[in-house]
XYZ file of C-alpha atoms in Angstrom:
660
model
C 0.000 0.000 0.000
C 1.260 3.522 -0.781
C -0.133 6.943 -0.096
C -0.959 9.317 -2.924
C 1.280 11.991 -1.427
C 0.756 14.543 -4.210
C -3.003 14.555 -3.685
C -2.769 14.547 0.093
C -0.262 17.426 0.381
C -2.699 19.607 -1.597
C -5.540 19.001 0.853
C -6.810 21.838 2.954
C -4.482 22.726 5.765
C -7.515 23.118 8.027
C -8.794 19.558 7.569
C -7.574 17.181 10.322
C -5.754 13.991 9.396
C -8.147 11.077 9.759
C -6.470 8.111 11.488
C -8.142 4.769 12.267
C -6.562 2.633 14.989
C -7.480 -1.065 15.101
C -7.039 -1.952 18.785
C -8.608 -5.299 19.750
C -7.262 -5.427 23.344
C -6.176 -1.916 24.380
C -2.433 -2.313 23.783
C -2.483 0.372 21.096
C -3.400 2.938 23.779
C 0.026 4.760 23.770
C -0.362 5.534 20.047
C -3.991 6.584 20.437
C -3.144 8.856 23.380
C -0.269 10.529 21.463
C -2.455 11.139 18.379
C -5.416 12.503 20.344
C -3.149 15.059 22.017
C -2.683 16.699 18.598
C -5.326 19.109 17.305
C -4.814 18.345 13.613
C -5.424 14.598 13.894
C -8.865 12.987 14.199
C -8.669 9.489 15.719
C -11.230 6.700 15.468
C -10.741 3.396 17.274
C -12.016 0.066 15.944
C -11.765 -3.454 17.308
C -11.398 -5.150 13.901
C -10.577 -4.498 10.255
C -14.208 -4.441 9.117
C -14.810 -1.171 11.000
C -12.107 0.732 9.066
C -13.487 3.142 6.478
C -11.924 3.514 3.047
C -11.798 7.319 3.390
C -9.364 7.259 6.308
C -6.000 8.957 5.721
C -4.061 6.296 7.638
C -4.733 3.060 9.482
C -2.650 1.872 12.455
C -2.560 -1.879 13.168
C -1.316 -3.671 16.278
C 1.212 -6.520 16.242
C 1.763 -8.020 19.697
C 2.758 -11.360 21.289
C 0.657 -13.504 23.587
C 0.748 -12.607 27.297
C -1.028 -13.856 30.399
C -3.647 -11.151 29.939
C -3.933 -11.042 26.136
C -3.970 -13.280 23.118
C -1.422 -12.727 20.347
C -2.390 -10.153 17.703
C -1.035 -10.765 14.193
C -0.763 -7.323 12.615
C 0.758 -8.768 9.438
C -2.304 -10.947 8.831
C -4.534 -7.915 9.440
C -2.421 -6.022 6.904
C -3.334 -8.588 4.230
C -7.064 -8.312 5.096
C -7.009 -4.520 4.982
C -5.241 -4.570 1.619
C -8.161 -6.561 0.175
C -10.765 -4.235 1.687
C -9.095 -0.843 1.161
C -5.974 -1.149 -1.030
C -5.457 2.635 -1.185
C -5.355 3.253 2.601
C -1.803 3.830 3.939
C -0.982 1.457 6.823
C 1.449 1.600 9.781
C 1.987 -1.526 11.919
C 2.843 -0.815 15.555
C 4.852 -3.670 17.114
C 5.005 -4.316 20.851
C 7.683 -6.460 22.526
C 8.948 -7.677 19.154
C 12.047 -9.412 20.530
C 9.906 -11.802 22.610
C 8.819 -13.353 19.311
C 12.466 -14.239 18.537
C 12.572 -11.458 15.953
C 14.748 -8.336 15.776
C 13.170 -4.955 15.124
C 14.945 -4.861 11.749
C 13.436 -8.221 10.772
C 10.016 -6.958 11.843
C 10.441 -3.834 9.698
C 11.397 -5.932 6.649
C 8.369 -8.191 7.114
C 5.995 -5.202 7.312
C 7.446 -3.719 4.113
C 7.411 -7.102 2.345
C 3.709 -7.490 3.242
C 2.889 -4.117 1.670
C 2.848 -1.944 4.776
C 3.926 1.678 4.582
C 5.678 1.833 7.957
C 6.745 -0.313 10.898
C 6.783 1.399 14.308
C 8.387 0.073 17.504
C 9.084 3.193 19.594
C 7.723 3.412 23.152
C 4.666 5.458 24.026
C 6.902 8.111 25.620
C 8.066 9.228 22.169
C 4.806 11.069 21.466
C 6.222 13.630 19.006
C 7.911 10.869 17.008
C 4.685 8.813 16.915
C 2.648 11.782 15.638
C 5.201 12.749 12.980
C 5.569 9.143 11.805
C 1.798 8.753 11.326
C 1.597 12.068 9.461
C 4.434 10.893 7.247
C 2.590 7.670 6.409
C -0.606 9.664 5.708
C 1.344 12.002 3.389
C 1.041 15.152 5.515
C 4.597 15.486 6.879
C 5.899 18.963 6.023
C 9.563 18.266 6.899
C 10.247 16.073 3.878
C 11.563 17.978 0.859
C 11.777 17.235 -2.851
C 14.989 15.573 -4.037
C 16.632 18.796 -5.221
C 15.893 20.617 -1.977
C 17.147 17.690 0.096
C 20.435 17.550 -1.842
C 20.894 21.293 -1.490
C 20.239 21.079 2.244
C 22.767 18.273 2.590
C 25.472 20.131 0.676
C 24.928 23.315 2.661
C 24.916 21.635 6.077
C 27.373 18.708 5.907
C 30.564 19.598 7.882
C 33.013 17.848 5.513
C 33.918 18.231 1.873
C 31.494 16.592 -0.583
C 31.698 16.976 -4.337
C 30.102 15.767 -7.553
C 32.151 15.867 -10.791
C 31.355 15.090 -14.396
C 33.277 12.732 -16.636
C 36.015 15.310 -17.406
C 36.551 16.453 -13.833
C 34.375 19.579 -13.717
C 32.609 20.330 -10.418
C 28.873 19.801 -10.894
C 28.078 20.645 -7.274
C 29.900 20.709 -3.953
C 29.279 21.147 -0.261
C 29.690 24.601 1.226
C 32.775 23.351 3.065
C 34.415 22.291 -0.212
C 33.727 25.659 -1.824
C 34.982 27.463 1.272
C 38.228 25.494 1.181
C 38.987 27.200 -2.143
C 37.520 30.558 -1.038
C 34.557 30.362 -3.426
C 30.854 29.870 -2.925
C 29.159 26.770 -4.327
C 27.844 28.489 -7.471
C 31.244 30.034 -8.273
C 32.962 26.649 -7.979
C 30.552 24.971 -10.426
C 32.289 24.229 -13.735
C 35.823 24.664 -12.393
C 38.321 21.806 -12.314
C 41.309 20.881 -10.152
C 43.528 22.582 -12.730
C 42.137 25.983 -11.731
C 42.510 25.256 -8.013
C 45.712 23.273 -7.490
C 49.308 22.991 -8.730
C 49.558 21.443 -12.205
C 51.292 18.240 -11.082
C 48.689 17.552 -8.389
C 45.802 18.330 -10.751
C 47.263 15.869 -13.286
C 47.462 13.139 -10.622
C 43.856 13.718 -9.536
C 42.560 13.730 -13.119
C 44.248 10.408 -13.916
C 43.058 8.933 -10.636
C 39.420 9.839 -11.335
C 39.579 8.613 -14.919
C 40.867 5.282 -13.596
C 38.004 5.055 -11.079
C 35.446 5.640 -13.824
C 37.133 3.151 -16.170
C 37.401 0.348 -13.610
C 34.232 1.310 -11.714
C 36.122 0.528 -8.510
C 35.839 3.084 -5.706
C 38.859 4.529 -3.935
C 38.349 4.275 -0.165
C 40.002 6.287 2.625
C 43.081 7.482 0.784
C 45.225 9.667 3.068
C 46.814 12.566 1.206
C 49.243 15.263 2.328
C 49.623 18.718 0.820
C 50.802 22.215 1.732
C 48.133 24.914 1.581
C 48.548 28.439 0.201
C 49.758 29.682 3.580
C 52.493 27.069 3.732
C 50.758 24.843 6.299
C 50.930 21.057 6.121
C 47.509 19.486 5.693
C 46.272 15.886 5.600
C 42.937 14.707 4.207
C 41.136 11.377 3.970
C 39.410 11.013 0.613
C 36.889 8.537 -0.760
C 35.756 8.606 -4.400
C 33.361 6.415 -6.385
C 31.909 6.405 -9.910
C 28.417 7.878 -10.314
C 25.843 6.633 -12.790
C 22.910 7.970 -14.773
C 19.483 6.305 -14.981
C 20.686 3.936 -17.687
C 23.607 2.740 -15.582
C 26.317 4.533 -17.555
C 29.188 6.141 -15.668
C 28.787 9.917 -15.809
C 31.427 11.143 -13.393
C 32.686 10.998 -9.826
C 31.099 11.478 -6.406
C 33.394 11.843 -3.434
C 34.076 13.172 -0.012
C 37.137 14.491 1.808
C 37.623 14.821 5.527
C 40.347 16.992 7.061
C 42.443 14.764 9.330
C 45.260 17.267 9.907
C 44.722 17.328 13.662
C 44.562 13.531 13.859
C 47.814 13.197 11.888
C 49.520 15.789 14.054
C 48.472 13.915 17.156
C 49.666 10.668 15.597
C 53.025 12.263 14.825
C 53.267 13.668 18.347
C 52.605 10.255 19.902
C 55.213 8.728 17.613
C 57.647 11.502 18.551
C 57.121 10.767 22.248
C 57.822 7.068 21.721
C 60.894 7.764 19.614
C 62.216 10.377 22.018
C 61.567 8.033 24.926
C 64.301 5.801 23.562
C 66.677 8.346 25.076
C 65.132 7.525 28.450
C 66.256 3.922 28.031
C 69.832 5.104 27.705
C 69.671 7.525 30.636
C 71.854 6.331 33.490
C 70.250 7.568 36.716
C 67.309 9.494 38.128
C 68.889 12.873 37.470
C 69.699 12.076 33.858
C 66.222 10.592 33.307
C 64.652 13.812 34.620
C 66.859 15.951 32.366
C 65.942 13.848 29.315
C 62.251 14.098 30.236
C 62.415 17.885 30.348
C 64.306 17.966 27.047
C 61.731 15.769 25.302
C 58.840 17.913 26.562
C 60.457 21.084 25.202
C 60.361 19.636 21.682
C 56.693 18.597 21.795
C 54.174 21.455 21.342
C 51.423 19.563 23.183
C 53.621 19.347 26.297
C 55.211 22.764 26.780
C 55.359 22.475 30.567
C 56.324 19.227 32.258
C 57.865 18.758 35.682
C 58.922 15.512 37.321
C 59.039 15.490 41.117
C 60.859 12.583 42.747
C 60.599 11.011 46.178
C 63.734 10.849 48.278
C 65.039 7.287 48.497
C 65.293 7.643 52.271
C 61.620 8.585 52.617
C 62.065 12.353 52.686
C 59.731 14.876 50.999
C 59.190 15.129 47.256
C 61.754 17.235 45.448
C 61.657 18.719 41.908
C 64.032 16.808 39.668
C 65.376 20.046 38.211
C 65.644 23.536 39.633
C 64.430 26.672 37.895
C 64.314 30.325 38.816
C 60.881 30.769 37.250
C 57.683 29.542 38.868
C 57.357 25.791 38.366
C 54.382 23.466 38.285
C 55.467 22.102 41.656
C 55.562 25.607 43.148
C 51.947 26.075 42.063
C 50.575 22.671 43.041
C 52.901 21.231 45.724
C 49.981 20.124 47.911
C 48.382 18.203 45.043
C 51.681 16.622 44.013
C 51.993 15.236 47.543
C 48.432 13.907 47.501
C 48.840 12.267 44.089
C 51.994 10.539 45.353
C 50.469 9.412 48.654
C 47.300 8.063 47.030
C 49.021 6.714 43.921
C 46.258 8.131 41.710
C 46.099 10.766 38.986
C 44.685 14.135 39.971
C 43.266 16.889 37.793
C 43.653 20.427 39.130
C 40.743 22.830 38.706
C 41.275 26.161 36.972
C 41.930 28.206 40.122
C 44.228 25.529 41.579
C 42.287 25.245 44.845
C 40.612 21.901 44.154
C 41.361 18.603 42.449
C 39.281 15.730 41.097
C 40.186 12.127 40.319
C 37.768 11.595 37.417
C 38.565 13.278 34.109
C 34.893 13.323 33.122
C 33.913 15.470 36.117
C 36.010 18.496 35.179
C 35.933 20.838 32.204
C 39.479 21.222 30.833
C 41.657 21.074 34.004
C 44.592 23.411 34.557
C 47.050 20.568 35.225
C 47.271 16.789 35.404
C 49.427 15.058 38.033
C 50.270 11.429 37.232
C 52.041 9.182 39.805
C 55.248 7.441 38.738
C 54.786 4.428 40.994
C 57.002 4.763 44.070
C 59.355 7.180 42.298
C 57.372 10.415 42.323
C 54.865 12.353 40.211
C 54.752 13.546 36.586
C 53.013 16.924 36.261
C 51.905 18.632 33.054
C 50.247 21.903 32.022
C 49.965 23.447 28.565
C 50.672 27.041 29.442
C 47.177 27.916 28.197
C 45.389 27.430 31.535
C 43.721 24.164 30.483
C 44.692 20.796 29.035
C 42.626 18.711 26.658
C 42.041 14.985 26.505
C 44.735 14.432 23.875
C 47.348 16.149 26.049
C 46.323 14.002 29.004
C 46.474 10.790 26.955
C 49.880 11.819 25.614
C 51.052 12.605 29.145
C 49.992 9.137 30.296
C 52.093 7.563 27.545
C 55.056 9.777 28.397
C 54.709 9.194 32.154
C 54.589 5.420 31.632
C 57.874 5.622 29.710
C 59.440 7.758 32.441
C 58.297 5.332 35.153
C 59.707 2.395 33.193
C 63.028 4.225 32.860
C 63.108 4.952 36.598
C 62.304 1.296 37.368
C 65.147 0.214 35.134
C 67.590 2.692 36.690
C 66.642 1.506 40.176
C 67.130 -2.137 39.231
C 70.484 -1.345 37.666
C 71.541 0.578 40.757
C 70.533 -2.306 43.023
C 72.367 -4.740 40.766
C 75.436 -2.526 40.809
C 75.387 -2.425 44.607
C 74.954 -6.182 44.764
C 77.884 -6.653 42.414
C 79.987 -4.318 44.531
C 79.133 -6.310 47.648
C 79.914 -9.562 45.864
C 83.312 -8.191 44.895
C 83.869 -7.053 48.475
C 82.885 -10.454 49.835
C 85.120 -12.197 47.346
C 88.003 -9.997 48.445
C 87.289 -10.677 52.100
C 86.962 -14.416 51.650
C 90.116 -14.630 49.567
C 92.186 -12.452 51.874
C 90.896 -12.062 55.424
C 89.673 -15.625 55.947
C 92.799 -17.071 54.386
C 95.084 -15.692 57.115
C 93.384 -17.259 60.187
C 92.812 -20.426 58.168
C 96.540 -20.633 57.475
C 97.322 -20.027 61.155
C 94.911 -22.766 62.221
C 96.243 -25.197 59.639
C 99.913 -24.641 60.527
C 99.162 -24.815 64.255
C 97.366 -28.141 63.801
C 100.413 -29.489 61.938
C 102.694 -28.323 64.775
C 100.390 -29.837 67.369
C 100.603 -33.217 65.648
C 104.373 -33.264 66.125
C 104.517 -31.289 69.350
C 101.134 -31.319 71.190
C 101.624 -28.185 73.267
C 98.656 -26.136 74.531
C 100.078 -23.030 72.871
C 99.485 -24.546 69.434
C 95.842 -25.348 70.240
C 95.365 -21.850 71.657
C 96.447 -20.431 68.305
C 93.937 -22.699 66.586
C 91.232 -21.545 68.985
C 92.038 -17.870 68.386
C 92.068 -18.427 64.617
C 88.669 -20.136 64.748
C 87.253 -17.294 66.870
C 88.582 -14.847 64.345
C 86.981 -16.752 61.467
C 83.670 -16.936 63.341
C 83.672 -13.172 63.870
C 84.479 -12.535 60.220
C 81.718 -14.924 59.136
C 79.094 -13.216 61.329
C 79.965 -9.759 60.024
C 79.986 -11.002 56.435
C 76.523 -12.507 56.933
C 75.308 -9.184 58.327
C 76.447 -7.379 55.218
C 75.220 -10.092 52.851
C 71.730 -10.335 54.352
C 71.034 -6.667 55.044
C 73.474 -4.720 52.955
C 72.336 -1.105 52.849
C 68.632 -1.712 53.454
C 66.443 -0.941 56.423
C 63.044 -2.337 57.308
C 60.038 -0.332 58.373
C 60.981 2.646 60.519
C 59.104 3.598 63.655
C 59.128 6.197 66.368
C 61.295 4.855 69.151
C 63.117 6.097 72.227
C 66.865 6.192 71.685
C 67.396 5.190 75.340
C 65.457 1.927 74.730
C 67.732 1.088 71.813
C 70.770 1.633 74.062
C 69.310 -0.753 76.629
C 68.738 -3.333 73.851
C 72.510 -3.496 73.323
C 72.870 -5.404 76.642
C 75.282 -8.270 76.172
C 77.210 -6.719 73.310
C 80.145 -5.503 75.444
C 81.970 -6.724 78.513
C 80.554 -5.457 81.797
C 84.128 -5.270 83.082
C 85.279 -2.911 80.340
C 82.638 -0.203 79.761
C 80.195 2.135 81.410
C 77.479 3.401 79.053
C 76.102 6.784 80.029
C 72.874 8.080 78.465
C 72.301 11.795 78.440
C 68.754 13.139 78.179
C 67.648 11.179 75.125
C 64.628 11.727 72.901
C 62.727 9.839 70.218
C 63.763 9.307 66.598
C 62.440 7.555 63.480
C 64.491 4.407 62.789
C 64.525 0.669 62.106
C 64.936 -0.633 65.656
C 67.033 -3.732 64.897
C 69.403 -1.857 62.574
C 69.806 0.985 65.104
C 70.699 -1.519 67.849
C 73.198 -3.112 65.467
C 74.742 0.308 64.804
C 75.106 1.046 68.532
C 76.579 -2.398 69.242
C 79.317 -1.860 66.679
C 80.126 1.579 68.074
C 80.229 0.262 71.662
C 82.522 -2.632 70.731
C 84.759 -0.197 68.880
C 85.048 1.998 71.975
C 85.737 -0.972 74.281
C 88.517 -2.341 72.092
C 90.183 1.080 71.909
C 89.259 2.539 75.277
C 91.407 3.884 78.086
C 91.383 3.791 81.862
C 88.481 6.181 82.115
C 86.932 7.010 85.469
C 84.198 4.488 86.201
C 83.171 6.417 89.275
C 82.842 9.619 87.255
C 80.794 7.779 84.632
C 78.521 6.424 87.329
C 78.173 9.915 88.738
C 77.116 11.232 85.325
C 74.584 8.465 84.981
C 72.941 9.348 88.251
C 73.108 13.071 87.623
C 71.250 12.782 84.298
C 68.748 10.252 85.532
C 69.931 7.697 82.967
C 71.254 4.174 82.829
C 74.760 2.844 83.240
C 74.977 -0.386 81.255
C 77.592 -3.116 81.237
C 77.144 -5.966 78.859
C 79.400 -8.644 77.517
C 81.256 -9.586 74.324
C 84.819 -9.146 73.245
C 84.625 -9.197 69.463
C 87.554 -7.348 67.929
C 87.022 -3.966 66.271
C 88.919 -1.248 64.516
C 91.358 0.949 66.348
C 93.905 -0.931 68.496
C 93.660 -3.031 71.686
C 93.445 -1.888 75.265
C 94.305 -3.893 78.326
C 91.350 -5.947 79.498
C 91.476 -4.242 82.908
C 90.929 -0.815 81.298
C 87.461 0.699 81.464
C 85.985 3.063 78.900
C 83.104 5.461 79.401
C 80.679 5.631 76.447
C 78.189 8.509 76.285
C 75.075 8.692 74.086
C 73.382 12.085 73.673
C 71.115 14.137 71.434
C 71.897 16.698 68.752
C 69.518 19.231 67.230
C 69.015 16.987 64.199
C 70.281 13.639 65.444
C 72.415 12.015 68.143
C 76.021 11.221 69.021
C 78.046 8.400 70.571
C 81.401 9.280 72.136
C 83.992 7.729 74.434
C 86.923 8.818 76.569
C 89.414 6.596 74.773
C 92.439 7.468 72.697
C 90.426 8.964 69.852
C 90.991 8.793 66.119
C 93.654 10.931 64.407
C 92.173 13.615 62.170
C 93.900 12.264 59.057
C 92.271 8.841 59.551
C 88.684 9.885 60.314
C 87.422 9.606 56.732
C 89.098 6.236 56.225
C 87.688 4.467 59.281
C 84.365 3.840 57.491
C 85.980 2.071 54.564
C 85.537 -1.678 54.352
C 88.538 -3.523 55.720
C 90.181 -0.476 57.298
C 91.727 -1.234 60.700
C 94.835 -0.347 62.672
C 94.484 -3.392 64.899
C 96.016 -6.800 64.363
C 92.797 -8.360 65.632
C 90.371 -5.976 63.843
C 88.212 -7.099 60.927
C 87.725 -3.659 59.406
C 83.965 -4.186 59.075
C 82.462 -2.779 62.289
C 82.524 0.902 61.365
C 81.783 0.059 57.725
C 78.559 -1.576 58.948
C 77.846 1.557 61.009
C 78.183 3.766 57.928
C 75.964 1.507 55.753
C 73.206 1.479 58.386
C 73.365 5.267 58.677
C 73.301 5.671 54.896
C 70.319 3.318 54.594
C 68.386 5.561 57.003
C 69.388 8.670 55.058
C 71.584 9.902 57.901
C 74.950 11.603 57.681
C 77.745 10.414 59.975
C 81.068 12.029 60.802
C 83.908 11.368 63.241
C 85.271 14.074 65.460
C 86.867 14.350 68.912
C 85.035 14.102 72.218
C 85.586 16.555 75.024
C 87.946 14.107 76.740
C 89.925 13.488 73.567
C 88.235 10.246 72.630
C 86.261 9.349 69.506
C 82.918 11.052 68.855
C 80.495 9.838 66.155
C 77.799 12.339 65.197
C 74.670 11.269 63.270
C 72.716 14.090 61.610
C 69.781 14.424 59.159
C 67.908 12.146 61.575
C 64.147 12.549 61.958
C 63.944 13.647 65.595
C 60.467 13.398 67.103
C 59.849 16.416 69.321
């Protein structure tokens, strides 16, 4: 069935559109309600086909599945009946719950059309305006549909990309307004011109041959990407599709095509490629500082990333620090608080325009002023464009760049750890090959002597050599297991750590005096290990200090005098076992100190005492103070040796987090 649209569009504008709705069970109510709400439609409702009059402008039939309350209604069968009764009446079939009949809406539409219906409708009753306009369309009274020429003109005026129609010799028959504007003409002025009047000769020749080939082969050209330089010297890229067009007899009469400007897409593609290529330099960067410098250098060469700043976390747990310094205001200066939050939460933050607020969801903010992207445990990558806001492409590009920076930092950290491990392996190899060989040789030769001459003196040498080897082994294990690492730090009282050293020194050889001590942040077990090594060092190199004076000091300061036992050898030279040394532990403004009243360390040897293997004692291993320095370094502390008030050795530890 088809509507005689020419006759109907000439009907009086005052006459309402007559619509008959065949509704056997009330399920067509949404359509009826929508139509009755319109003044220019007159609705009649019938229960069956026989009640439909031949003069109606449009008939609406129901097609619905069986439900608990209703029987199935076959609108397609009704369509056949109506065609026999009133073949000239336009018909729309309204389908309800089509998918329950194992049919898609598209299949339903095809079946309606195949059965001679003018329209299939499946929209919900809420779409009242659409229902009314669809029925008017079927009845032939829809004013929004234009003749072919007007529709084509509307398309060419409104379409946002280049469209063009050419004849068989390449003349423009018609174009979209965008196409004409590209050449600074209007559509009428462009008609009849060819590419030869608009482009360089060589390019026009290429296009002419291309279009002749398309017409000859009748094969379309799809999505061809082309690059050219416009009249202002700017690089442009376009995506072009062309196909042959035909007349009513099927003969090829020219070309129809479309071109879309993809300059921005290509620029973005090139920028992403540039970031990946430039990021290769990150792979070659040696350490954190070099990686940060390379990052800044890459960003300077990429227009989409004019301002980038990497802020790194201190390896010892200190505050974030900009990777590079600058006299001008930096991103970190502007958004330090948000950098810290992004690092703590390990999530990207987007800073609002005034910088006072941040959000975590890109979709909740309109063009943020900055994006802050965490670099794992290393720090934060911050970016702004210098134009107050950043767009989605800049953010996506920043994510790619930040991922490359994080990967480079991961690699540098692994290489640094591997380098340290290799250094320790070399140190251990040196120790095993040298230091253990000497006592082993002594033990071996003494055993040989004891076989021939079993004197106690020979066995004593063996015993001393074995003790020496045991001490070396323990200190080697300490370095091998812990190296320069610390566990979780905590707030602890320094005085408690001193007490934990009980048993590490002989109670006959030392008095430990604690001044007024406070709390610090440290790994408790490593701090105790540090103090034990310092105490043993003082005992082995102590003098006949005043035990009574030490005890007096302990009482005066309300602290503890501790004597504990061990006589492992340490660095500086031996003292008689009857000598007593006083060891004092006290606080500094940014740390603490440990000093004794022994012989002290000469000024020209104070830097060397922390080197592995350094000792001026025949019995020293050279590892005690080296262990002290590695523990301090692992905490991020600085340590130096100076002279105590009594002339002994004084070890000062600074850059310590002191809890006030």
